[in-house]
Amino acid sequence: MRIIAGEHRGRRIAAPEGERTRPMLDRVREALFDTLGARVEGAQVLDLFAGSGSLALEALSRGAERAVLLERNPTALDALAGNIEDLGLAERAWVVRGSALDPKLWRPAPRKGRPELRERYELVFFDPPYPQLEDPRTRPELLRAVDELLTNRVVPGGVLVFHVPARGTEWVRLQAPCSRDTRVYGTSALLYFKP
C-alpha cells in the first residue's frame, strides 16, 4: 500500500500480516478522499479499527492536523507504529491500544509535549472487520457506537465514514439525526454520515 496524495505521496506503508485485518483498497481510499476534498485540511481525525493506519495517515498526509488511531490487534499495532515512525508523524498521531467501541478511548488523555485534543472530530473513520459487520449479534453494538459518535464526537459539519460490504447496507439504520450518502465501489460501500 502507498500514500496516495499530499506530503507523503508515494510512500509505502506496511499492512499487517494475516487475514484478521482488511486494508481498504487504494482505489476506494482515493475515492473516499476525493469525496472528502478540502474537509481534510486542518481536521482532527479519529480512526477506529485503524489496522495499518492507512486512512488516518492519508488524512495527515493531506493536511489533517492530528489523528487518534484505535486498534487492539497486536500485529496491526506493530505495523501501525512502524508506519507512523517511518513517515515521521509521531507528533501528530496518537495510537491507542484497545477496543474501537469503547467511548472512553475516543479521546485519549493529554501526553507531555503534545497539545490537548479537542472534544470532537471533523472526520471519523469507522472500518470494522467484515466478520463483525456480517454477524447479526455484533451489528447492534456497532450501530450504537456510530450513534454515539454522531451524537457526541463529530462536530456539526463533520463526517463519519462507515466502510461496509456493498452486498448489504440495509441493516445500517441509525437513531442519531443525520444525513446519509452511500457510495459503492465494487464490493465495498462507503456510508457518509453527517450530524
JSON list of N, CA, C and O in Angstrom, two decimals, residues 15-71:
[
{"chain": "A", "resi": 15, "resn": "ALA", "atom": "N", "xyz": [1.21, -3.24, 5.61]},
{"chain": "A", "resi": 15, "resn": "ALA", "atom": "CA", "xyz": [-0.08, -3.81, 6.02]},
{"chain": "A", "resi": 15, "resn": "ALA", "atom": "C", "xyz": [0.20, -4.93, 7.02]},
{"chain": "A", "resi": 15, "resn": "ALA", "atom": "O", "xyz": [1.19, -5.65, 6.87]},
{"chain": "A", "resi": 16, "resn": "PRO", "atom": "N", "xyz": [-0.66, -5.09, 8.04]},
{"chain": "A", "resi": 16, "resn": "PRO", "atom": "CA", "xyz": [-0.46, -6.19, 8.99]},
{"chain": "A", "resi": 16, "resn": "PRO", "atom": "C", "xyz": [-0.56, -7.53, 8.27]},
{"chain": "A", "resi": 16, "resn": "PRO", "atom": "O", "xyz": [-1.35, -7.70, 7.35]},
{"chain": "A", "resi": 17, "resn": "GLU", "atom": "N", "xyz": [0.24, -8.48, 8.72]},
{"chain": "A", "resi": 17, "resn": "GLU", "atom": "CA", "xyz": [0.18, -9.82, 8.14]},
{"chain": "A", "resi": 17, "resn": "GLU", "atom": "C", "xyz": [-1.03, -10.56, 8.68]},
{"chain": "A", "resi": 17, "resn": "GLU", "atom": "O", "xyz": [-1.54, -10.26, 9.75]},
{"chain": "A", "resi": 18, "resn": "GLY", "atom": "N", "xyz": [-1.48, -11.55, 7.90]},
{"chain": "A", "resi": 18, "resn": "GLY", "atom": "CA", "xyz": [-2.61, -12.37, 8.34]},
{"chain": "A", "resi": 18, "resn": "GLY", "atom": "C", "xyz": [-3.92, -11.88, 7.74]},
{"chain": "A", "resi": 18, "resn": "GLY", "atom": "O", "xyz": [-3.96, -10.89, 7.01]},
{"chain": "A", "resi": 19, "resn": "GLU", "atom": "N", "xyz": [-4.97, -12.57, 8.08]},
{"chain": "A", "resi": 19, "resn": "GLU", "atom": "CA", "xyz": [-6.28, -12.30, 7.48]},
{"chain": "A", "resi": 19, "resn": "GLU", "atom": "C", "xyz": [-7.23, -11.59, 8.44]},
{"chain": "A", "resi": 19, "resn": "GLU", "atom": "O", "xyz": [-8.40, -11.40, 8.12]},
{"chain": "A", "resi": 20, "resn": "ARG", "atom": "N", "xyz": [-6.77, -11.21, 9.63]},
{"chain": "A", "resi": 20, "resn": "ARG", "atom": "CA", "xyz": [-7.66, -10.58, 10.59]},
{"chain": "A", "resi": 20, "resn": "ARG", "atom": "C", "xyz": [-7.94, -9.12, 10.28]},
{"chain": "A", "resi": 20, "resn": "ARG", "atom": "O", "xyz": [-8.89, -8.54, 10.76]},
{"chain": "A", "resi": 21, "resn": "THR", "atom": "N", "xyz": [-7.07, -8.49, 9.48]},
{"chain": "A", "resi": 21, "resn": "THR", "atom": "CA", "xyz": [-7.29, -7.11, 9.07]},
{"chain": "A", "resi": 21, "resn": "THR", "atom": "C", "xyz": [-7.49, -7.08, 7.57]},
{"chain": "A", "resi": 21, "resn": "THR", "atom": "O", "xyz": [-7.03, -7.96, 6.85]},
{"chain": "A", "resi": 22, "resn": "ARG", "atom": "N", "xyz": [-8.18, -6.05, 7.08]},
{"chain": "A", "resi": 22, "resn": "ARG", "atom": "CA", "xyz": [-8.54, -5.96, 5.68]},
{"chain": "A", "resi": 22, "resn": "ARG", "atom": "C", "xyz": [-8.33, -4.51, 5.24]},
{"chain": "A", "resi": 22, "resn": "ARG", "atom": "O", "xyz": [-9.22, -3.68, 5.34]},
{"chain": "A", "resi": 23, "resn": "PRO", "atom": "N", "xyz": [-7.11, -4.19, 4.76]},
{"chain": "A", "resi": 23, "resn": "PRO", "atom": "CA", "xyz": [-6.88, -2.81, 4.34]},
{"chain": "A", "resi": 23, "resn": "PRO", "atom": "C", "xyz": [-7.81, -2.39, 3.21]},
{"chain": "A", "resi": 23, "resn": "PRO", "atom": "O", "xyz": [-8.13, -3.20, 2.33]},
{"chain": "A", "resi": 24, "resn": "MET", "atom": "N", "xyz": [-8.25, -1.16, 3.25]},
{"chain": "A", "resi": 24, "resn": "MET", "atom": "CA", "xyz": [-9.10, -0.62, 2.19]},
{"chain": "A", "resi": 24, "resn": "MET", "atom": "C", "xyz": [-8.28, -0.52, 0.91]},
{"chain": "A", "resi": 24, "resn": "MET", "atom": "O", "xyz": [-7.14, -0.07, 0.94]},
{"chain": "A", "resi": 25, "resn": "LEU", "atom": "N", "xyz": [-8.85, -0.96, -0.19]},
{"chain": "A", "resi": 25, "resn": "LEU", "atom": "CA", "xyz": [-8.17, -0.89, -1.48]},
{"chain": "A", "resi": 25, "resn": "LEU", "atom": "C", "xyz": [-7.80, 0.56, -1.81]},
{"chain": "A", "resi": 25, "resn": "LEU", "atom": "O", "xyz": [-8.55, 1.49, -1.49]},
{"chain": "A", "resi": 26, "resn": "ASP", "atom": "N", "xyz": [-6.67, 0.72, -2.49]},
{"chain": "A", "resi": 26, "resn": "ASP", "atom": "CA", "xyz": [-6.19, 2.07, -2.83]},
{"chain": "A", "resi": 26, "resn": "ASP", "atom": "C", "xyz": [-7.24, 2.86, -3.61]},
{"chain": "A", "resi": 26, "resn": "ASP", "atom": "O", "xyz": [-7.45, 4.05, -3.37]},
{"chain": "A", "resi": 27, "resn": "ARG", "atom": "N", "xyz": [-7.92, 2.20, -4.55]},
{"chain": "A", "resi": 27, "resn": "ARG", "atom": "CA", "xyz": [-8.88, 2.94, -5.38]},
{"chain": "A", "resi": 27, "resn": "ARG", "atom": "C", "xyz": [-10.08, 3.40, -4.57]},
{"chain": "A", "resi": 27, "resn": "ARG", "atom": "O", "xyz": [-10.65, 4.46, -4.82]},
{"chain": "A", "resi": 28, "resn": "VAL", "atom": "N", "xyz": [-10.47, 2.61, -3.56]},
{"chain": "A", "resi": 28, "resn": "VAL", "atom": "CA", "xyz": [-11.58, 3.01, -2.69]},
{"chain": "A", "resi": 28, "resn": "VAL", "atom": "C", "xyz": [-11.13, 4.15, -1.78]},
{"chain": "A", "resi": 28, "resn": "VAL", "atom": "O", "xyz": [-11.85, 5.12, -1.56]},
{"chain": "A", "resi": 29, "resn": "ARG", "atom": "N", "xyz": [-9.90, 4.04, -1.27]},
{"chain": "A", "resi": 29, "resn": "ARG", "atom": "CA", "xyz": [-9.34, 5.10, -0.42]},
{"chain": "A", "resi": 29, "resn": "ARG", "atom": "C", "xyz": [-9.22, 6.41, -1.20]},
{"chain": "A", "resi": 29, "resn": "ARG", "atom": "O", "xyz": [-9.55, 7.49, -0.70]},
{"chain": "A", "resi": 30, "resn": "GLU", "atom": "N", "xyz": [-8.79, 6.30, -2.45]},
{"chain": "A", "resi": 30, "resn": "GLU", "atom": "CA", "xyz": [-8.69, 7.50, -3.29]},
{"chain": "A", "resi": 30, "resn": "GLU", "atom": "C", "xyz": [-10.06, 8.13, -3.50]},
{"chain": "A", "resi": 30, "resn": "GLU", "atom": "O", "xyz": [-10.23, 9.35, -3.40]},
{"chain": "A", "resi": 31, "resn": "ALA", "atom": "N", "xyz": [-11.08, 7.31, -3.79]},
{"chain": "A", "resi": 31, "resn": "ALA", "atom": "CA", "xyz": [-12.44, 7.83, -3.97]},
{"chain": "A", "resi": 31, "resn": "ALA", "atom": "C", "xyz": [-12.95, 8.47, -2.67]},
{"chain": "A", "resi": 31, "resn": "ALA", "atom": "O", "xyz": [-13.61, 9.52, -2.71]},
{"chain": "A", "resi": 32, "resn": "LEU", "atom": "N", "xyz": [-12.65, 7.85, -1.55]},
{"chain": "A", "resi": 32, "resn": "LEU", "atom": "CA", "xyz": [-13.04, 8.41, -0.26]},
{"chain": "A", "resi": 32, "resn": "LEU", "atom": "C", "xyz": [-12.48, 9.82, -0.07]},
{"chain": "A", "resi": 32, "resn": "LEU", "atom": "O", "xyz": [-13.21, 10.76, 0.25]},
{"chain": "A", "resi": 33, "resn": "PHE", "atom": "N", "xyz": [-11.19, 9.97, -0.31]},
{"chain": "A", "resi": 33, "resn": "PHE", "atom": "CA", "xyz": [-10.58, 11.28, -0.08]},
{"chain": "A", "resi": 33, "resn": "PHE", "atom": "C", "xyz": [-10.96, 12.29, -1.15]},
{"chain": "A", "resi": 33, "resn": "PHE", "atom": "O", "xyz": [-11.01, 13.49, -0.86]},
{"chain": "A", "resi": 34, "resn": "ASP", "atom": "N", "xyz": [-11.25, 11.83, -2.36]},
{"chain": "A", "resi": 34, "resn": "ASP", "atom": "CA", "xyz": [-11.78, 12.75, -3.37]},
{"chain": "A", "resi": 34, "resn": "ASP", "atom": "C", "xyz": [-13.13, 13.30, -2.92]},
{"chain": "A", "resi": 34, "resn": "ASP", "atom": "O", "xyz": [-13.44, 14.48, -3.11]},
{"chain": "A", "resi": 35, "resn": "THR", "atom": "N", "xyz": [-13.95, 12.44, -2.31]},
{"chain": "A", "resi": 35, "resn": "THR", "atom": "CA", "xyz": [-15.26, 12.87, -1.81]},
{"chain": "A", "resi": 35, "resn": "THR", "atom": "C", "xyz": [-15.11, 13.85, -0.65]},
{"chain": "A", "resi": 35, "resn": "THR", "atom": "O", "xyz": [-15.85, 14.84, -0.56]},
{"chain": "A", "resi": 36, "resn": "LEU", "atom": "N", "xyz": [-14.17, 13.59, 0.25]},
{"chain": "A", "resi": 36, "resn": "LEU", "atom": "CA", "xyz": [-13.98, 14.47, 1.41]},
{"chain": "A", "resi": 36, "resn": "LEU", "atom": "C", "xyz": [-13.39, 15.82, 1.01]},
{"chain": "A", "resi": 36, "resn": "LEU", "atom": "O", "xyz": [-13.70, 16.84, 1.63]},
{"chain": "A", "resi": 37, "resn": "GLY", "atom": "N", "xyz": [-12.54, 15.83, 0.00]},
{"chain": "A", "resi": 37, "resn": "GLY", "atom": "CA", "xyz": [-11.97, 17.07, -0.51]},
{"chain": "A", "resi": 37, "resn": "GLY", "atom": "C", "xyz": [-11.28, 17.92, 0.53]},
{"chain": "A", "resi": 37, "resn": "GLY", "atom": "O", "xyz": [-10.52, 17.43, 1.37]},
{"chain": "A", "resi": 38, "resn": "ALA", "atom": "N", "xyz": [-11.59, 19.23, 0.54]},
{"chain": "A", "resi": 38, "resn": "ALA", "atom": "CA", "xyz": [-10.94, 20.20, 1.42]},
{"chain": "A", "resi": 38, "resn": "ALA", "atom": "C", "xyz": [-11.30, 20.00, 2.88]},
{"chain": "A", "resi": 38, "resn": "ALA", "atom": "O", "xyz": [-10.65, 20.59, 3.75]},
{"chain": "A", "resi": 39, "resn": "ARG", "atom": "N", "xyz": [-12.29, 19.17, 3.17]},
{"chain": "A", "resi": 39, "resn": "ARG", "atom": "CA", "xyz": [-12.71, 18.92, 4.55]},
{"chain": "A", "resi": 39, "resn": "ARG", "atom": "C", "xyz": [-11.56, 18.33, 5.39]},
{"chain": "A", "resi": 39, "resn": "ARG", "atom": "O", "xyz": [-11.55, 18.45, 6.60]},
{"chain": "A", "resi": 40, "resn": "VAL", "atom": "N", "xyz": [-10.58, 17.71, 4.73]},
{"chain": "A", "resi": 40, "resn": "VAL", "atom": "CA", "xyz": [-9.48, 17.05, 5.45]},
{"chain": "A", "resi": 40, "resn": "VAL", "atom": "C", "xyz": [-8.50, 18.06, 6.03]},
{"chain": "A", "resi": 40, "resn": "VAL", "atom": "O", "xyz": [-7.96, 17.87, 7.13]},
{"chain": "A", "resi": 41, "resn": "GLU", "atom": "N", "xyz": [-8.27, 19.16, 5.34]},
{"chain": "A", "resi": 41, "resn": "GLU", "atom": "CA", "xyz": [-7.27, 20.15, 5.74]},
{"chain": "A", "resi": 41, "resn": "GLU", "atom": "C", "xyz": [-7.59, 20.70, 7.14]},
{"chain": "A", "resi": 41, "resn": "GLU", "atom": "O", "xyz": [-8.68, 21.20, 7.40]},
{"chain": "A", "resi": 42, "resn": "GLY", "atom": "N", "xyz": [-6.64, 20.55, 8.06]},
{"chain": "A", "resi": 42, "resn": "GLY", "atom": "CA", "xyz": [-6.79, 21.07, 9.42]},
{"chain": "A", "resi": 42, "resn": "GLY", "atom": "C", "xyz": [-7.69, 20.25, 10.33]},
{"chain": "A", "resi": 42, "resn": "GLY", "atom": "O", "xyz": [-7.94, 20.64, 11.47]},
{"chain": "A", "resi": 43, "resn": "ALA", "atom": "N", "xyz": [-8.16, 19.11, 9.86]},
{"chain": "A", "resi": 43, "resn": "ALA", "atom": "CA", "xyz": [-9.12, 18.31, 10.64]},
{"chain": "A", "resi": 43, "resn": "ALA", "atom": "C", "xyz": [-8.45, 17.54, 11.77]},
{"chain": "A", "resi": 43, "resn": "ALA", "atom": "O", "xyz": [-7.28, 17.17, 11.68]},
{"chain": "A", "resi": 44, "resn": "GLN", "atom": "N", "xyz": [-9.22, 17.33, 12.81]},
{"chain": "A", "resi": 44, "resn": "GLN", "atom": "CA", "xyz": [-8.85, 16.36, 13.85]},
{"chain": "A", "resi": 44, "resn": "GLN", "atom": "C", "xyz": [-9.59, 15.07, 13.48]},
{"chain": "A", "resi": 44, "resn": "GLN", "atom": "O", "xyz": [-10.80, 15.08, 13.27]},
{"chain": "A", "resi": 45, "resn": "VAL", "atom": "N", "xyz": [-8.84, 13.96, 13.40]},
{"chain": "A", "resi": 45, "resn": "VAL", "atom": "CA", "xyz": [-9.34, 12.70, 12.85]},
{"chain": "A", "resi": 45, "resn": "VAL", "atom": "C", "xyz": [-9.36, 11.61, 13.91]},
{"chain": "A", "resi": 45, "resn": "VAL", "atom": "O", "xyz": [-8.42, 11.50, 14.70]},
{"chain": "A", "resi": 46, "resn": "LEU", "atom": "N", "xyz": [-10.41, 10.80, 13.90]},
{"chain": "A", "resi": 46, "resn": "LEU", "atom": "CA", "xyz": [-10.49, 9.61, 14.73]},
{"chain": "A", "resi": 46, "resn": "LEU", "atom": "C", "xyz": [-10.61, 8.42, 13.78]},
{"chain": "A", "resi": 46, "resn": "LEU", "atom": "O", "xyz": [-11.53, 8.35, 12.97]},
{"chain": "A", "resi": 47, "resn": "ASP", "atom": "N", "xyz": [-9.66, 7.49, 13.87]},
{"chain": "A", "resi": 47, "resn": "ASP", "atom": "CA", "xyz": [-9.62, 6.31, 13.01]},
{"chain": "A", "resi": 47, "resn": "ASP", "atom": "C", "xyz": [-9.85, 5.08, 13.88]},
{"chain": "A", "resi": 47, "resn": "ASP", "atom": "O", "xyz": [-8.96, 4.68, 14.64]},
{"chain": "A", "resi": 48, "resn": "LEU", "atom": "N", "xyz": [-11.05, 4.50, 13.78]},
{"chain": "A", "resi": 48, "resn": "LEU", "atom": "CA", "xyz": [-11.42, 3.35, 14.61]},
{"chain": "A", "resi": 48, "resn": "LEU", "atom": "C", "xyz": [-11.24, 2.06, 13.81]},
{"chain": "A", "resi": 48, "resn": "LEU", "atom": "O", "xyz": [-11.59, 2.01, 12.63]},
{"chain": "A", "resi": 49, "resn": "PHE", "atom": "N", "xyz": [-10.72, 1.02, 14.46]},
{"chain": "A", "resi": 49, "resn": "PHE", "atom": "CA", "xyz": [-10.30, -0.21, 13.78]},
{"chain": "A", "resi": 49, "resn": "PHE", "atom": "C", "xyz": [-9.21, 0.17, 12.77]},
{"chain": "A", "resi": 49, "resn": "PHE", "atom": "O", "xyz": [-9.29, -0.13, 11.59]},
{"chain": "A", "resi": 50, "resn": "ALA", "atom": "N", "xyz": [-8.18, 0.85, 13.26]},
{"chain": "A", "resi": 50, "resn": "ALA", "atom": "CA", "xyz": [-7.21, 1.53, 12.39]},
{"chain": "A", "resi": 50, "resn": "ALA", "atom": "C", "xyz": [-6.38, 0.60, 11.52]},
{"chain": "A", "resi": 50, "resn": "ALA", "atom": "O", "xyz": [-5.95, 1.00, 10.44]},
{"chain": "A", "resi": 51, "resn": "GLY", "atom": "N", "xyz": [-6.11, -0.63, 11.96]},
{"chain": "A", "resi": 51, "resn": "GLY", "atom": "CA", "xyz": [-5.30, -1.54, 11.16]},
{"chain": "A", "resi": 51, "resn": "GLY", "atom": "C", "xyz": [-3.93, -0.95, 10.87]},
{"chain": "A", "resi": 51, "resn": "GLY", "atom": "O", "xyz": [-3.20, -0.58, 11.79]},
{"chain": "A", "resi": 52, "resn": "SER", "atom": "N", "xyz": [-3.59, -0.81, 9.61]},
{"chain": "A", "resi": 52, "resn": "SER", "atom": "CA", "xyz": [-2.29, -0.24, 9.21]},
{"chain": "A", "resi": 52, "resn": "SER", "atom": "C", "xyz": [-2.23, 1.26, 9.42]},
{"chain": "A", "resi": 52, "resn": "SER", "atom": "O", "xyz": [-1.17, 1.85, 9.35]},
{"chain": "A", "resi": 53, "resn": "GLY", "atom": "N", "xyz": [-3.40, 1.88, 9.63]},
{"chain": "A", "resi": 53, "resn": "GLY", "atom": "CA", "xyz": [-3.46, 3.34, 9.77]},
{"chain": "A", "resi": 53, "resn": "GLY", "atom": "C", "xyz": [-3.61, 4.05, 8.44]},
{"chain": "A", "resi": 53, "resn": "GLY", "atom": "O", "xyz": [-3.49, 5.27, 8.38]},
{"chain": "A", "resi": 54, "resn": "SER", "atom": "N", "xyz": [-3.89, 3.30, 7.37]},
{"chain": "A", "resi": 54, "resn": "SER", "atom": "CA", "xyz": [-3.89, 3.90, 6.03]},
{"chain": "A", "resi": 54, "resn": "SER", "atom": "C", "xyz": [-4.83, 5.10, 5.90]},
{"chain": "A", "resi": 54, "resn": "SER", "atom": "O", "xyz": [-4.51, 6.06, 5.21]},
{"chain": "A", "resi": 55, "resn": "LEU", "atom": "N", "xyz": [-5.98, 5.06, 6.58]},
{"chain": "A", "resi": 55, "resn": "LEU", "atom": "CA", "xyz": [-6.93, 6.18, 6.45]},
{"chain": "A", "resi": 55, "resn": "LEU", "atom": "C", "xyz": [-6.43, 7.42, 7.19]},
{"chain": "A", "resi": 55, "resn": "LEU", "atom": "O", "xyz": [-6.39, 8.52, 6.62]},
{"chain": "A", "resi": 56, "resn": "ALA", "atom": "N", "xyz": [-6.04, 7.26, 8.44]},
{"chain": "A", "resi": 56, "resn": "ALA", "atom": "CA", "xyz": [-5.55, 8.42, 9.20]},
{"chain": "A", "resi": 56, "resn": "ALA", "atom": "C", "xyz": [-4.25, 8.95, 8.62]},
{"chain": "A", "resi": 56, "resn": "ALA", "atom": "O", "xyz": [-4.05, 10.18, 8.56]},
{"chain": "A", "resi": 57, "resn": "LEU", "atom": "N", "xyz": [-3.36, 8.06, 8.19]},
{"chain": "A", "resi": 57, "resn": "LEU", "atom": "CA", "xyz": [-2.09, 8.51, 7.64]},
{"chain": "A", "resi": 57, "resn": "LEU", "atom": "C", "xyz": [-2.29, 9.25, 6.32]},
{"chain": "A", "resi": 57, "resn": "LEU", "atom": "O", "xyz": [-1.62, 10.24, 6.04]},
{"chain": "A", "resi": 58, "resn": "GLU", "atom": "N", "xyz": [-3.24, 8.79, 5.51]},
{"chain": "A", "resi": 58, "resn": "GLU", "atom": "CA", "xyz": [-3.59, 9.52, 4.28]},
{"chain": "A", "resi": 58, "resn": "GLU", "atom": "C", "xyz": [-4.13, 10.91, 4.62]},
{"chain": "A", "resi": 58, "resn": "GLU", "atom": "O", "xyz": [-3.77, 11.90, 3.99]},
{"chain": "A", "resi": 59, "resn": "ALA", "atom": "N", "xyz": [-4.99, 10.97, 5.65]},
{"chain": "A", "resi": 59, "resn": "ALA", "atom": "CA", "xyz": [-5.54, 12.26, 6.06]},
{"chain": "A", "resi": 59, "resn": "ALA", "atom": "C", "xyz": [-4.43, 13.20, 6.55]},
{"chain": "A", "resi": 59, "resn": "ALA", "atom": "O", "xyz": [-4.41, 14.39, 6.19]},
{"chain": "A", "resi": 60, "resn": "LEU", "atom": "N", "xyz": [-3.51, 12.68, 7.35]},
{"chain": "A", "resi": 60, "resn": "LEU", "atom": "CA", "xyz": [-2.40, 13.51, 7.83]},
{"chain": "A", "resi": 60, "resn": "LEU", "atom": "C", "xyz": [-1.53, 13.97, 6.67]},
{"chain": "A", "resi": 60, "resn": "LEU", "atom": "O", "xyz": [-1.08, 15.14, 6.64]},
{"chain": "A", "resi": 61, "resn": "SER", "atom": "N", "xyz": [-1.28, 13.11, 5.70]},
{"chain": "A", "resi": 61, "resn": "SER", "atom": "CA", "xyz": [-0.50, 13.50, 4.53]},
{"chain": "A", "resi": 61, "resn": "SER", "atom": "C", "xyz": [-1.18, 14.63, 3.77]},
{"chain": "A", "resi": 61, "resn": "SER", "atom": "O", "xyz": [-0.52, 15.49, 3.19]},
{"chain": "A", "resi": 62, "resn": "ARG", "atom": "N", "xyz": [-2.51, 14.63, 3.78]},
{"chain": "A", "resi": 62, "resn": "ARG", "atom": "CA", "xyz": [-3.28, 15.64, 3.05]},
{"chain": "A", "resi": 62, "resn": "ARG", "atom": "C", "xyz": [-3.60, 16.87, 3.89]},
{"chain": "A", "resi": 62, "resn": "ARG", "atom": "O", "xyz": [-4.41, 17.70, 3.47]},
{"chain": "A", "resi": 63, "resn": "GLY", "atom": "N", "xyz": [-2.99, 16.98, 5.05]},
{"chain": "A", "resi": 63, "resn": "GLY", "atom": "CA", "xyz": [-3.11, 18.23, 5.81]},
{"chain": "A", "resi": 63, "resn": "GLY", "atom": "C", "xyz": [-3.97, 18.19, 7.05]},
{"chain": "A", "resi": 63, "resn": "GLY", "atom": "O", "xyz": [-4.22, 19.23, 7.66]},
{"chain": "A", "resi": 64, "resn": "ALA", "atom": "N", "xyz": [-4.47, 17.01, 7.45]},
{"chain": "A", "resi": 64, "resn": "ALA", "atom": "CA", "xyz": [-5.19, 16.93, 8.72]},
{"chain": "A", "resi": 64, "resn": "ALA", "atom": "C", "xyz": [-4.24, 17.35, 9.84]},
{"chain": "A", "resi": 64, "resn": "ALA", "atom": "O", "xyz": [-3.02, 17.13, 9.77]},
{"chain": "A", "resi": 65, "resn": "GLU", "atom": "N", "xyz": [-4.79, 17.96, 10.87]},
{"chain": "A", "resi": 65, "resn": "GLU", "atom": "CA", "xyz": [-3.96, 18.48, 11.96]},
{"chain": "A", "resi": 65, "resn": "GLU", "atom": "C", "xyz": [-3.38, 17.37, 12.83]},
{"chain": "A", "resi": 65, "resn": "GLU", "atom": "O", "xyz": [-2.20, 17.35, 13.15]},
{"chain": "A", "resi": 66, "resn": "ARG", "atom": "N", "xyz": [-4.25, 16.45, 13.26]},
{"chain": "A", "resi": 66, "resn": "ARG", "atom": "CA", "xyz": [-3.80, 15.34, 14.11]},
{"chain": "A", "resi": 66, "resn": "ARG", "atom": "C", "xyz": [-4.80, 14.21, 14.00]},
{"chain": "A", "resi": 66, "resn": "ARG", "atom": "O", "xyz": [-5.93, 14.41, 13.54]},
{"chain": "A", "resi": 67, "resn": "ALA", "atom": "N", "xyz": [-4.38, 13.02, 14.47]},
{"chain": "A", "resi": 67, "resn": "ALA", "atom": "CA", "xyz": [-5.25, 11.85, 14.37]},
{"chain": "A", "resi": 67, "resn": "ALA", "atom": "C", "xyz": [-5.06, 10.96, 15.59]},
{"chain": "A", "resi": 67, "resn": "ALA", "atom": "O", "xyz": [-3.96, 10.82, 16.12]},
{"chain": "A", "resi": 68, "resn": "VAL", "atom": "N", "xyz": [-6.17, 10.37, 16.00]},
{"chain": "A", "resi": 68, "resn": "VAL", "atom": "CA", "xyz": [-6.18, 9.34, 17.04]},
{"chain": "A", "resi": 68, "resn": "VAL", "atom": "C", "xyz": [-6.53, 8.04, 16.34]},
{"chain": "A", "resi": 68, "resn": "VAL", "atom": "O", "xyz": [-7.53, 7.96, 15.61]},
{"chain": "A", "resi": 69, "resn": "LEU", "atom": "N", "xyz": [-5.71, 7.00, 16.54]},
{"chain": "A", "resi": 69, "resn": "LEU", "atom": "CA", "xyz": [-5.90, 5.72, 15.87]},
{"chain": "A", "resi": 69, "resn": "LEU", "atom": "C", "xyz": [-6.09, 4.64, 16.92]},
{"chain": "A", "resi": 69, "resn": "LEU", "atom": "O", "xyz": [-5.21, 4.41, 17.74]},
{"chain": "A", "resi": 70, "resn": "LEU", "atom": "N", "xyz": [-7.24, 3.98, 16.90]},
{"chain": "A", "resi": 70, "resn": "LEU", "atom": "CA", "xyz": [-7.54, 2.90, 17.84]},
{"chain": "A", "resi": 70, "resn": "LEU", "atom": "C", "xyz": [-7.42, 1.55, 17.16]},
{"chain": "A", "resi": 70, "resn": "LEU", "atom": "O", "xyz": [-7.99, 1.33, 16.10]},
{"chain": "A", "resi": 71, "resn": "GLU", "atom": "N", "xyz": [-6.71, 0.66, 17.82]},
{"chain": "A", "resi": 71, "resn": "GLU", "atom": "CA", "xyz": [-6.52, -0.70, 17.31]},
{"chain": "A", "resi": 71, "resn": "GLU", "atom": "C", "xyz": [-6.20, -1.59, 18.50]},
{"chain": "A", "resi": 71, "resn": "GLU", "atom": "O", "xyz": [-5.58, -1.15, 19.45]}
]
